[in-house]
PDB file of C-alpha atoms in Angstrom:
ATOM      1  CA  UNK A   1     -11.653  26.506  -8.706  1.00 61.00           C
ATOM      2  CA  UNK A   2     -10.848  25.754  -5.816  1.00 64.00           C
ATOM      3  CA  UNK A   3     -12.368  28.878  -2.946  1.00 84.00           C
ATOM      4  CA  UNK A   4      -9.071  29.570  -1.885  1.00 96.00           C
ATOM      5  CA  UNK A   5      -5.380  30.870  -4.074  1.00 97.00           C
ATOM      6  CA  UNK A   6      -2.294  29.510  -3.748  1.00 98.00           C
ATOM      7  CA  UNK A   7       0.070  28.969  -5.171  1.00 98.00           C
ATOM      8  CA  UNK A   8       0.855  25.403  -8.337  1.00 97.00           C
ATOM      9  CA  UNK A   9       3.587  25.085  -6.256  1.00 98.00           C
ATOM     10  CA  UNK A  10       7.439  26.843  -4.575  1.00 98.00           C
ATOM     11  CA  UNK A  11      10.354  25.719  -3.777  1.00 97.00           C
ATOM     12  CA  UNK A  12      13.837  26.439  -1.783  1.00 97.00           C
ATOM     13  CA  UNK A  13      17.036  25.232  -1.141  1.00 97.00           C
ATOM     14  CA  UNK A  14      17.674  23.091   2.233  1.00 97.00           C
ATOM     15  CA  UNK A  15      18.298  25.384   5.167  1.00 97.00           C
ATOM     16  CA  UNK A  16      15.995  27.847   3.230  1.00 97.00           C
ATOM     17  CA  UNK A  17      13.206  29.933   4.592  1.00 97.00           C
ATOM     18  CA  UNK A  18       9.558  29.300   1.511  1.00 98.00           C
ATOM     19  CA  UNK A  19       5.971  30.673   2.126  1.00 98.00           C
ATOM     20  CA  UNK A  20       3.524  29.818   0.887  1.00 98.00           C
ATOM     21  CA  UNK A  21       0.302  32.350   0.502  1.00 98.00           C
ATOM     22  CA  UNK A  22      -2.869  31.497   0.357  1.00 98.00           C
ATOM     23  CA  UNK A  23      -5.507  34.758  -0.575  1.00 98.00           C
ATOM     24  CA  UNK A  24      -9.516  34.276  -0.383  1.00 97.00           C
ATOM     25  CA  UNK A  25     -12.094  36.786   0.399  1.00 95.00           C
ATOM     26  CA  UNK A  26     -13.601  39.087   3.268  1.00 94.00           C
ATOM     27  CA  UNK A  27     -16.472  35.528   3.780  1.00 93.00           C
ATOM     28  CA  UNK A  28     -13.318  33.302   4.212  1.00 94.00           C
ATOM     29  CA  UNK A  29     -10.059  34.772   5.164  1.00 96.00           C
ATOM     30  CA  UNK A  30     -10.407  38.341   5.338  1.00 95.00           C
ATOM     31  CA  UNK A  31     -13.571  37.339   8.262  1.00 93.00           C
ATOM     32  CA  UNK A  32     -11.850  34.280  10.401  1.00 94.00           C
ATOM     33  CA  UNK A  33      -9.349  33.587  12.951  1.00 95.00           C
ATOM     34  CA  UNK A  34     -10.235  30.168  11.270  1.00 95.00           C
ATOM     35  CA  UNK A  35      -7.059  28.911   9.011  1.00 97.00           C
ATOM     36  CA  UNK A  36      -5.881  25.912   8.877  1.00 98.00           C
ATOM     37  CA  UNK A  37      -3.157  24.153   7.168  1.00 98.00           C
ATOM     38  CA  UNK A  38      -1.969  21.125   6.205  1.00 98.00           C
ATOM     39  CA  UNK A  39       0.128  18.338   4.964  1.00 98.00           C
ATOM     40  CA  UNK A  40       0.390  16.102   1.804  1.00 98.00           C
ATOM     41  CA  UNK A  41       2.827  13.643   0.980  1.00 98.00           C
ATOM     42  CA  UNK A  42       2.047  11.070  -2.126  1.00 96.00           C
ATOM     43  CA  UNK A  43      -0.011   8.838  -0.998  1.00 96.00           C
ATOM     44  CA  UNK A  44      -0.338   9.592   2.861  1.00 97.00           C
ATOM     45  CA  UNK A  45      -2.919  11.702   4.291  1.00 98.00           C
ATOM     46  CA  UNK A  46      -3.332  14.410   5.041  1.00 98.00           C
ATOM     47  CA  UNK A  47      -2.222  15.936   8.689  1.00 98.00           C
ATOM     48  CA  UNK A  48      -2.659  18.903  10.389  1.00 98.00           C
ATOM     49  CA  UNK A  49       0.410  21.591  10.624  1.00 98.00           C
ATOM     50  CA  UNK A  50      -1.192  25.066  11.785  1.00 98.00           C
ATOM     51  CA  UNK A  51      -4.915  25.831  12.968  1.00 97.00           C
ATOM     52  CA  UNK A  52      -6.631  29.393  14.282  1.00 96.00           C
ATOM     53  CA  UNK A  53      -4.399  31.211  11.582  1.00 96.00           C
ATOM     54  CA  UNK A  54      -0.606  30.721  13.958  1.00 97.00           C
ATOM     55  CA  UNK A  55      -1.619  27.590  16.178  1.00 97.00           C
ATOM     56  CA  UNK A  56       0.747  24.569  15.701  1.00 98.00           C
ATOM     57  CA  UNK A  57      -0.452  21.118  17.169  1.00 96.00           C
ATOM     58  CA  UNK A  58       1.780  19.242  19.330  1.00 95.00           C
ATOM     59  CA  UNK A  59       4.434  17.056  18.199  1.00 96.00           C
ATOM     60  CA  UNK A  60       4.608  19.855  14.735  1.00 97.00           C
ATOM     61  CA  UNK A  61       8.056  21.758  14.541  1.00 97.00           C
ATOM     62  CA  UNK A  62       8.371  25.720  15.483  1.00 96.00           C
ATOM     63  CA  UNK A  63       9.847  25.217  11.895  1.00 97.00           C
ATOM     64  CA  UNK A  64       6.038  25.434  10.871  1.00 98.00           C
ATOM     65  CA  UNK A  65       4.560  29.457  11.453  1.00 98.00           C
ATOM     66  CA  UNK A  66       1.580  30.927  10.162  1.00 98.00           C
ATOM     67  CA  UNK A  67      -0.052  34.214   9.706  1.00 98.00           C
ATOM     68  CA  UNK A  68      -2.490  36.130   7.967  1.00 98.00           C
ATOM     69  CA  UNK A  69      -3.578  39.879   6.666  1.00 97.00           C
ATOM     70  CA  UNK A  70      -6.554  39.985   5.692  1.00 97.00           C
ATOM     71  CA  UNK A  71      -8.217  38.468   2.966  1.00 97.00           C
ATOM     72  CA  UNK A  72      -4.758  36.326   2.787  1.00 98.00           C
ATOM     73  CA  UNK A  73      -2.991  34.028   4.703  1.00 98.00           C
ATOM     74  CA  UNK A  74       0.070  32.375   5.005  1.00 98.00           C
ATOM     75  CA  UNK A  75       2.344  29.404   6.195  1.00 98.00           C
ATOM     76  CA  UNK A  76       6.004  30.023   6.079  1.00 98.00           C
ATOM     77  CA  UNK A  77       8.753  27.472   7.092  1.00 98.00           C
ATOM     78  CA  UNK A  78      11.675  27.907   7.987  1.00 97.00           C
ATOM     79  CA  UNK A  79      14.742  25.783   7.953  1.00 97.00           C
ATOM     80  CA  UNK A  80      13.427  23.416   4.584  1.00 98.00           C
ATOM     81  CA  UNK A  81      14.564  19.916   5.082  1.00 97.00           C
ATOM     82  CA  UNK A  82      14.156  17.071   2.366  1.00 97.00           C
ATOM     83  CA  UNK A  83      11.477  15.834   4.919  1.00 97.00           C
ATOM     84  CA  UNK A  84       9.564  19.220   4.315  1.00 98.00           C
ATOM     85  CA  UNK A  85       8.622  18.259   0.550  1.00 98.00           C
ATOM     86  CA  UNK A  86       5.316  17.581   0.220  1.00 98.00           C
ATOM     87  CA  UNK A  87       1.978  19.428  -1.017  1.00 98.00           C
ATOM     88  CA  UNK A  88      -0.149  21.770   1.489  1.00 98.00           C
ATOM     89  CA  UNK A  89      -3.084  22.452   1.987  1.00 98.00           C
ATOM     90  CA  UNK A  90      -4.210  25.221   3.529  1.00 98.00           C
ATOM     91  CA  UNK A  91      -8.073  26.111   4.832  1.00 97.00           C
ATOM     92  CA  UNK A  92     -10.676  28.755   6.006  1.00 97.00           C
ATOM     93  CA  UNK A  93     -14.148  28.747   7.628  1.00 95.00           C
ATOM     94  CA  UNK A  94     -16.451  30.277   5.874  1.00 93.00           C
ATOM     95  CA  UNK A  95     -19.517  31.414   7.835  1.00 89.00           C
ATOM     96  CA  UNK A  96     -21.934  29.402   8.541  1.00 82.00           C
ATOM     97  CA  UNK A  97     -23.449  28.918   4.778  1.00 83.00           C
ATOM     98  CA  UNK A  98     -20.007  27.685   3.093  1.00 84.00           C
ATOM     99  CA  UNK A  99     -19.324  26.471   6.184  1.00 91.00           C
ATOM    100  CA  UNK A 100     -15.159  24.949   5.123  1.00 95.00           C
ATOM    101  CA  UNK A 101     -13.239  26.176   1.684  1.00 96.00           C
ATOM    102  CA  UNK A 102      -9.791  23.930   0.540  1.00 97.00           C
ATOM    103  CA  UNK A 103      -7.225  26.094  -1.246  1.00 97.00           C
ATOM    104  CA  UNK A 104      -6.348  24.170  -3.961  1.00 96.00           C
ATOM    105  CA  UNK A 105      -2.805  22.491  -2.601  1.00 97.00           C
ATOM    106  CA  UNK A 106       0.514  23.871  -3.767  1.00 98.00           C
ATOM    107  CA  UNK A 107       3.693  20.982  -4.122  1.00 98.00           C
ATOM    108  CA  UNK A 108       6.709  22.446  -2.029  1.00 98.00           C
ATOM    109  CA  UNK A 109       9.736  21.750  -3.731  1.00 98.00           C
ATOM    110  CA  UNK A 110      13.611  20.926  -2.253  1.00 97.00           C
ATOM    111  CA  UNK A 111      15.903  21.324  -4.123  1.00 93.00           C
TER     112      UNK A 111
ATOM    113  CA  UNK B   1      -2.636   5.240  20.348  1.00 95.00           C
ATOM    114  CA  UNK B   2      -5.135   7.650  18.260  1.00 97.00           C
ATOM    115  CA  UNK B   3      -6.998   5.470  15.375  1.00 98.00           C
ATOM    116  CA  UNK B   4      -9.819   5.607  12.310  1.00 98.00           C
ATOM    117  CA  UNK B   5      -9.472   3.305  10.169  1.00 98.00           C
ATOM    118  CA  UNK B   6     -12.194   4.194   6.479  1.00 98.00           C
ATOM    119  CA  UNK B   7     -14.195   1.077   4.511  1.00 98.00           C
ATOM    120  CA  UNK B   8     -16.773   0.263   2.352  1.00 98.00           C
ATOM    121  CA  UNK B   9     -15.068   2.133  -0.904  1.00 97.00           C
ATOM    122  CA  UNK B  10     -15.293   0.222  -3.991  1.00 97.00           C
ATOM    123  CA  UNK B  11     -16.504   0.163  -7.618  1.00 98.00           C
ATOM    124  CA  UNK B  12     -19.891   1.170  -7.782  1.00 98.00           C
ATOM    125  CA  UNK B  13     -22.799   2.714 -11.124  1.00 98.00           C
ATOM    126  CA  UNK B  14     -23.607   5.614 -11.563  1.00 98.00           C
ATOM    127  CA  UNK B  15     -27.077   6.395  -9.733  1.00 98.00           C
ATOM    128  CA  UNK B  16     -26.054   4.293  -7.416  1.00 98.00           C
ATOM    129  CA  UNK B  17     -25.278   3.896  -3.436  1.00 98.00           C
ATOM    130  CA  UNK B  18     -22.553   3.269  -1.335  1.00 98.00           C
ATOM    131  CA  UNK B  19     -22.108   3.411   2.491  1.00 98.00           C
ATOM    132  CA  UNK B  20     -18.615   4.269   4.155  1.00 98.00           C
ATOM    133  CA  UNK B  21     -17.429   3.475   7.573  1.00 98.00           C
ATOM    134  CA  UNK B  22     -14.986   4.825   9.992  1.00 98.00           C
ATOM    135  CA  UNK B  23     -14.197   3.158  12.845  1.00 98.00           C
ATOM    136  CA  UNK B  24     -11.650   5.201  15.728  1.00 98.00           C
ATOM    137  CA  UNK B  25     -10.070   3.715  18.815  1.00 98.00           C
ATOM    138  CA  UNK B  26      -7.506   6.082  20.902  1.00 97.00           C
ATOM    139  CA  UNK B  27     -10.206   8.451  22.165  1.00 97.00           C
ATOM    140  CA  UNK B  28     -14.071   9.169  23.365  1.00 97.00           C
ATOM    141  CA  UNK B  29     -15.620   9.468  20.086  1.00 97.00           C
ATOM    142  CA  UNK B  30     -19.120  10.683  20.789  1.00 96.00           C
ATOM    143  CA  UNK B  31     -16.871  13.784  22.777  1.00 96.00           C
ATOM    144  CA  UNK B  32     -15.616  14.994  18.854  1.00 96.00           C
ATOM    145  CA  UNK B  33     -17.026  16.327  15.234  1.00 96.00           C
ATOM    146  CA  UNK B  34     -16.420  13.826  13.190  1.00 97.00           C
ATOM    147  CA  UNK B  35     -15.957  15.448   9.378  1.00 97.00           C
ATOM    148  CA  UNK B  36     -16.022  13.619   5.484  1.00 98.00           C
ATOM    149  CA  UNK B  37     -13.573  15.313   3.260  1.00 98.00           C
ATOM    150  CA  UNK B  38     -12.118  12.773  -0.184  1.00 98.00           C
ATOM    151  CA  UNK B  39      -9.422  14.134  -2.659  1.00 98.00           C
ATOM    152  CA  UNK B  40     -10.584  13.009  -6.578  1.00 98.00           C
ATOM    153  CA  UNK B  41      -7.475  11.946  -8.240  1.00 97.00           C
ATOM    154  CA  UNK B  42      -5.144  14.365  -8.931  1.00 95.00           C
ATOM    155  CA  UNK B  43      -6.891  16.929  -6.926  1.00 96.00           C
ATOM    156  CA  UNK B  44      -7.165  18.940  -4.531  1.00 96.00           C
ATOM    157  CA  UNK B  45      -9.042  18.085  -0.692  1.00 97.00           C
ATOM    158  CA  UNK B  46     -13.061  19.010  -0.777  1.00 97.00           C
ATOM    159  CA  UNK B  47     -14.626  19.194   2.460  1.00 97.00           C
ATOM    160  CA  UNK B  48     -18.070  16.435   2.341  1.00 98.00           C
ATOM    161  CA  UNK B  49     -19.301  17.026   4.851  1.00 97.00           C
ATOM    162  CA  UNK B  50     -19.614  16.801   9.386  1.00 96.00           C
ATOM    163  CA  UNK B  51     -21.990  16.023  12.039  1.00 97.00           C
ATOM    164  CA  UNK B  52     -21.466  16.942  15.244  1.00 95.00           C
ATOM    165  CA  UNK B  53     -21.069  15.479  18.821  1.00 95.00           C
ATOM    166  CA  UNK B  54     -24.574  14.911  20.035  1.00 95.00           C
ATOM    167  CA  UNK B  55     -23.480  16.797  23.665  1.00 92.00           C
ATOM    168  CA  UNK B  56     -24.597  19.509  20.262  1.00 91.00           C
ATOM    169  CA  UNK B  57     -27.150  18.377  18.622  1.00 92.00           C
ATOM    170  CA  UNK B  58     -25.565  15.329  16.991  1.00 95.00           C
ATOM    171  CA  UNK B  59     -26.455  17.493  13.551  1.00 94.00           C
ATOM    172  CA  UNK B  60     -25.006  17.153   9.981  1.00 96.00           C
ATOM    173  CA  UNK B  61     -24.054  20.643   8.004  1.00 95.00           C
ATOM    174  CA  UNK B  62     -23.093  19.557   4.033  1.00 97.00           C
ATOM    175  CA  UNK B  63     -21.545  20.926   0.775  1.00 96.00           C
ATOM    176  CA  UNK B  64     -23.492  22.308  -1.042  1.00 95.00           C
ATOM    177  CA  UNK B  65     -21.912  19.626  -4.250  1.00 96.00           C
ATOM    178  CA  UNK B  66     -22.907  16.841  -2.248  1.00 97.00           C
ATOM    179  CA  UNK B  67     -26.294  18.088  -0.100  1.00 97.00           C
ATOM    180  CA  UNK B  68     -29.264  15.468  -1.149  1.00 97.00           C
ATOM    181  CA  UNK B  69     -26.975  12.789  -2.003  1.00 98.00           C
ATOM    182  CA  UNK B  70     -24.865  12.188   1.050  1.00 98.00           C
ATOM    183  CA  UNK B  71     -26.147  11.732   4.427  1.00 98.00           C
ATOM    184  CA  UNK B  72     -23.267  11.341   7.280  1.00 98.00           C
ATOM    185  CA  UNK B  73     -24.243  10.109  11.501  1.00 98.00           C
ATOM    186  CA  UNK B  74     -22.595   8.229  14.365  1.00 98.00           C
ATOM    187  CA  UNK B  75     -22.642   5.252  16.250  1.00 98.00           C
ATOM    188  CA  UNK B  76     -21.242   6.627  19.304  1.00 97.00           C
ATOM    189  CA  UNK B  77     -21.895   3.190  20.836  1.00 97.00           C
ATOM    190  CA  UNK B  78     -20.055   1.313  18.412  1.00 98.00           C
ATOM    191  CA  UNK B  79     -17.072   4.907  17.606  1.00 98.00           C
ATOM    192  CA  UNK B  80     -18.276   5.001  14.041  1.00 98.00           C
ATOM    193  CA  UNK B  81     -19.450   7.134  11.214  1.00 98.00           C
ATOM    194  CA  UNK B  82     -20.641   6.400   8.142  1.00 98.00           C
ATOM    195  CA  UNK B  83     -21.174   8.160   5.268  1.00 98.00           C
ATOM    196  CA  UNK B  84     -24.044   7.130   3.173  1.00 98.00           C
ATOM    197  CA  UNK B  85     -24.019   8.316  -0.604  1.00 98.00           C
ATOM    198  CA  UNK B  86     -26.991   7.968  -2.832  1.00 98.00           C
ATOM    199  CA  UNK B  87     -28.008   8.576  -6.489  1.00 98.00           C
ATOM    200  CA  UNK B  88     -23.617   8.773  -7.607  1.00 98.00           C
ATOM    201  CA  UNK B  89     -22.049  10.840  -9.911  1.00 98.00           C
ATOM    202  CA  UNK B  90     -18.982  10.058 -11.892  1.00 98.00           C
ATOM    203  CA  UNK B  91     -17.283  12.872 -10.436  1.00 97.00           C
ATOM    204  CA  UNK B  92     -17.729  11.766  -6.808  1.00 98.00           C
ATOM    205  CA  UNK B  93     -14.611  10.035  -7.473  1.00 98.00           C
ATOM    206  CA  UNK B  94     -12.334  10.135  -5.192  1.00 98.00           C
ATOM    207  CA  UNK B  95     -10.173   9.312  -1.963  1.00 98.00           C
ATOM    208  CA  UNK B  96     -12.939   9.447   0.967  1.00 98.00           C
ATOM    209  CA  UNK B  97     -11.214   9.991   4.292  1.00 98.00           C
ATOM    210  CA  UNK B  98     -13.039  10.388   7.468  1.00 98.00           C
ATOM    211  CA  UNK B  99     -11.103  12.955  10.141  1.00 98.00           C
ATOM    212  CA  UNK B 100     -12.051  14.275  13.515  1.00 97.00           C
ATOM    213  CA  UNK B 101     -12.716  17.997  13.740  1.00 96.00           C
ATOM    214  CA  UNK B 102     -10.832  20.716  16.056  1.00 92.00           C
ATOM    215  CA  UNK B 103     -12.449  22.146  18.594  1.00 89.00           C
ATOM    216  CA  UNK B 104     -16.205  24.063  17.426  1.00 89.00           C
ATOM    217  CA  UNK B 105     -16.032  27.715  16.158  1.00 89.00           C
ATOM    218  CA  UNK B 106     -19.604  28.774  18.129  1.00 89.00           C
ATOM    219  CA  UNK B 107     -21.944  31.211  16.882  1.00 87.00           C
ATOM    220  CA  UNK B 108     -24.375  33.293  17.884  1.00 86.00           C
ATOM    221  CA  UNK B 109     -27.773  33.116  15.380  1.00 83.00           C
ATOM    222  CA  UNK B 110     -28.636  37.158  17.145  1.00 84.00           C
ATOM    223  CA  UNK B 111     -32.406  36.503  16.617  1.00 85.00           C
ATOM    224  CA  UNK B 112     -32.262  34.136  19.111  1.00 86.00           C
ATOM    225  CA  UNK B 113     -30.078  34.437  20.685  1.00 85.00           C
ATOM    226  CA  UNK B 114     -28.656  30.745  20.684  1.00 84.00           C
ATOM    227  CA  UNK B 115     -25.705  28.714  20.323  1.00 84.00           C
ATOM    228  CA  UNK B 116     -24.606  27.116  16.793  1.00 85.00           C
ATOM    229  CA  UNK B 117     -21.139  24.914  16.525  1.00 87.00           C
ATOM    230  CA  UNK B 118     -19.414  25.216  13.399  1.00 87.00           C
ATOM    231  CA  UNK B 119     -16.193  23.266  12.357  1.00 89.00           C
ATOM    232  CA  UNK B 120     -13.064  23.585  10.306  1.00 91.00           C
ATOM    233  CA  UNK B 121      -9.953  21.669  11.041  1.00 94.00           C
ATOM    234  CA  UNK B 122      -9.870  18.074  11.340  1.00 96.00           C
ATOM    235  CA  UNK B 123      -6.281  17.316  13.978  1.00 96.00           C
ATOM    236  CA  UNK B 124      -6.302  13.434  13.573  1.00 97.00           C
ATOM    237  CA  UNK B 125      -7.191  11.770  10.031  1.00 98.00           C
ATOM    238  CA  UNK B 126      -8.048   8.368   7.768  1.00 98.00           C
ATOM    239  CA  UNK B 127      -5.647   7.225   5.381  1.00 98.00           C
ATOM    240  CA  UNK B 128      -8.904   6.772   3.250  1.00 98.00           C
ATOM    241  CA  UNK B 129     -10.913   4.290   1.369  1.00 98.00           C
ATOM    242  CA  UNK B 130     -11.437   5.130  -2.742  1.00 98.00           C
ATOM    243  CA  UNK B 131     -14.621   5.201  -4.760  1.00 98.00           C
ATOM    244  CA  UNK B 132     -14.533   5.265  -7.682  1.00 98.00           C
ATOM    245  CA  UNK B 133     -18.281   5.973 -10.126  1.00 98.00           C
ATOM    246  CA  UNK B 134     -17.812   4.247 -13.497  1.00 97.00           C
ATOM    247  CA  UNK B 135     -20.262   2.036 -15.606  1.00 95.00           C
TER     248      UNK B 135
END
């Protein structure tokens, strides 16, 4: 069982928006503004999409945005495109004992 | 081009050891902390551990599931990070990714006012190397 809880799957049609949630506790997501998100296509390595809750690395489209409220972080993808279909993982700093925790992953299907 | 290339994976029997290597190029390796992340077949990502840069002590932190069995080291002169895996278990079967860590989280220890540095996001990933632990 993963430390952070994500929905197993979400779906949306091209052009729509989808939001993926990531629920933790006050010891990880809720305690720090250190949440990152990764996109992973089948058979490929993960790719950093969001860090520090809402910052986008250069090259990541601004269709991808992150936010946090309490113990739940969210990744929103607007203007869905076919190439967005992938698995998405959240990750949080969890303090100086557990260090880093991942969510179980969410499969995004573009209908 | 910034690149990480893992090597050293393979089939190994339970209880045996294996060492993975991660060769970096395209950036100043010694300036960065490096992490290992694994992914069991059909499962999610699991953080294994990281090694700080020499500037921040070159020390390591590990996930509870591997602490005492796995050791991360680095050779900055060769731009290589290593993952030494001992006493391997079947549940260690996974694709192992080498990653470059982002900016550090600075934590000040109240009692000593000493700064510790932690890492939680990975901005560059290798393609991974597969480790299968089976008899």
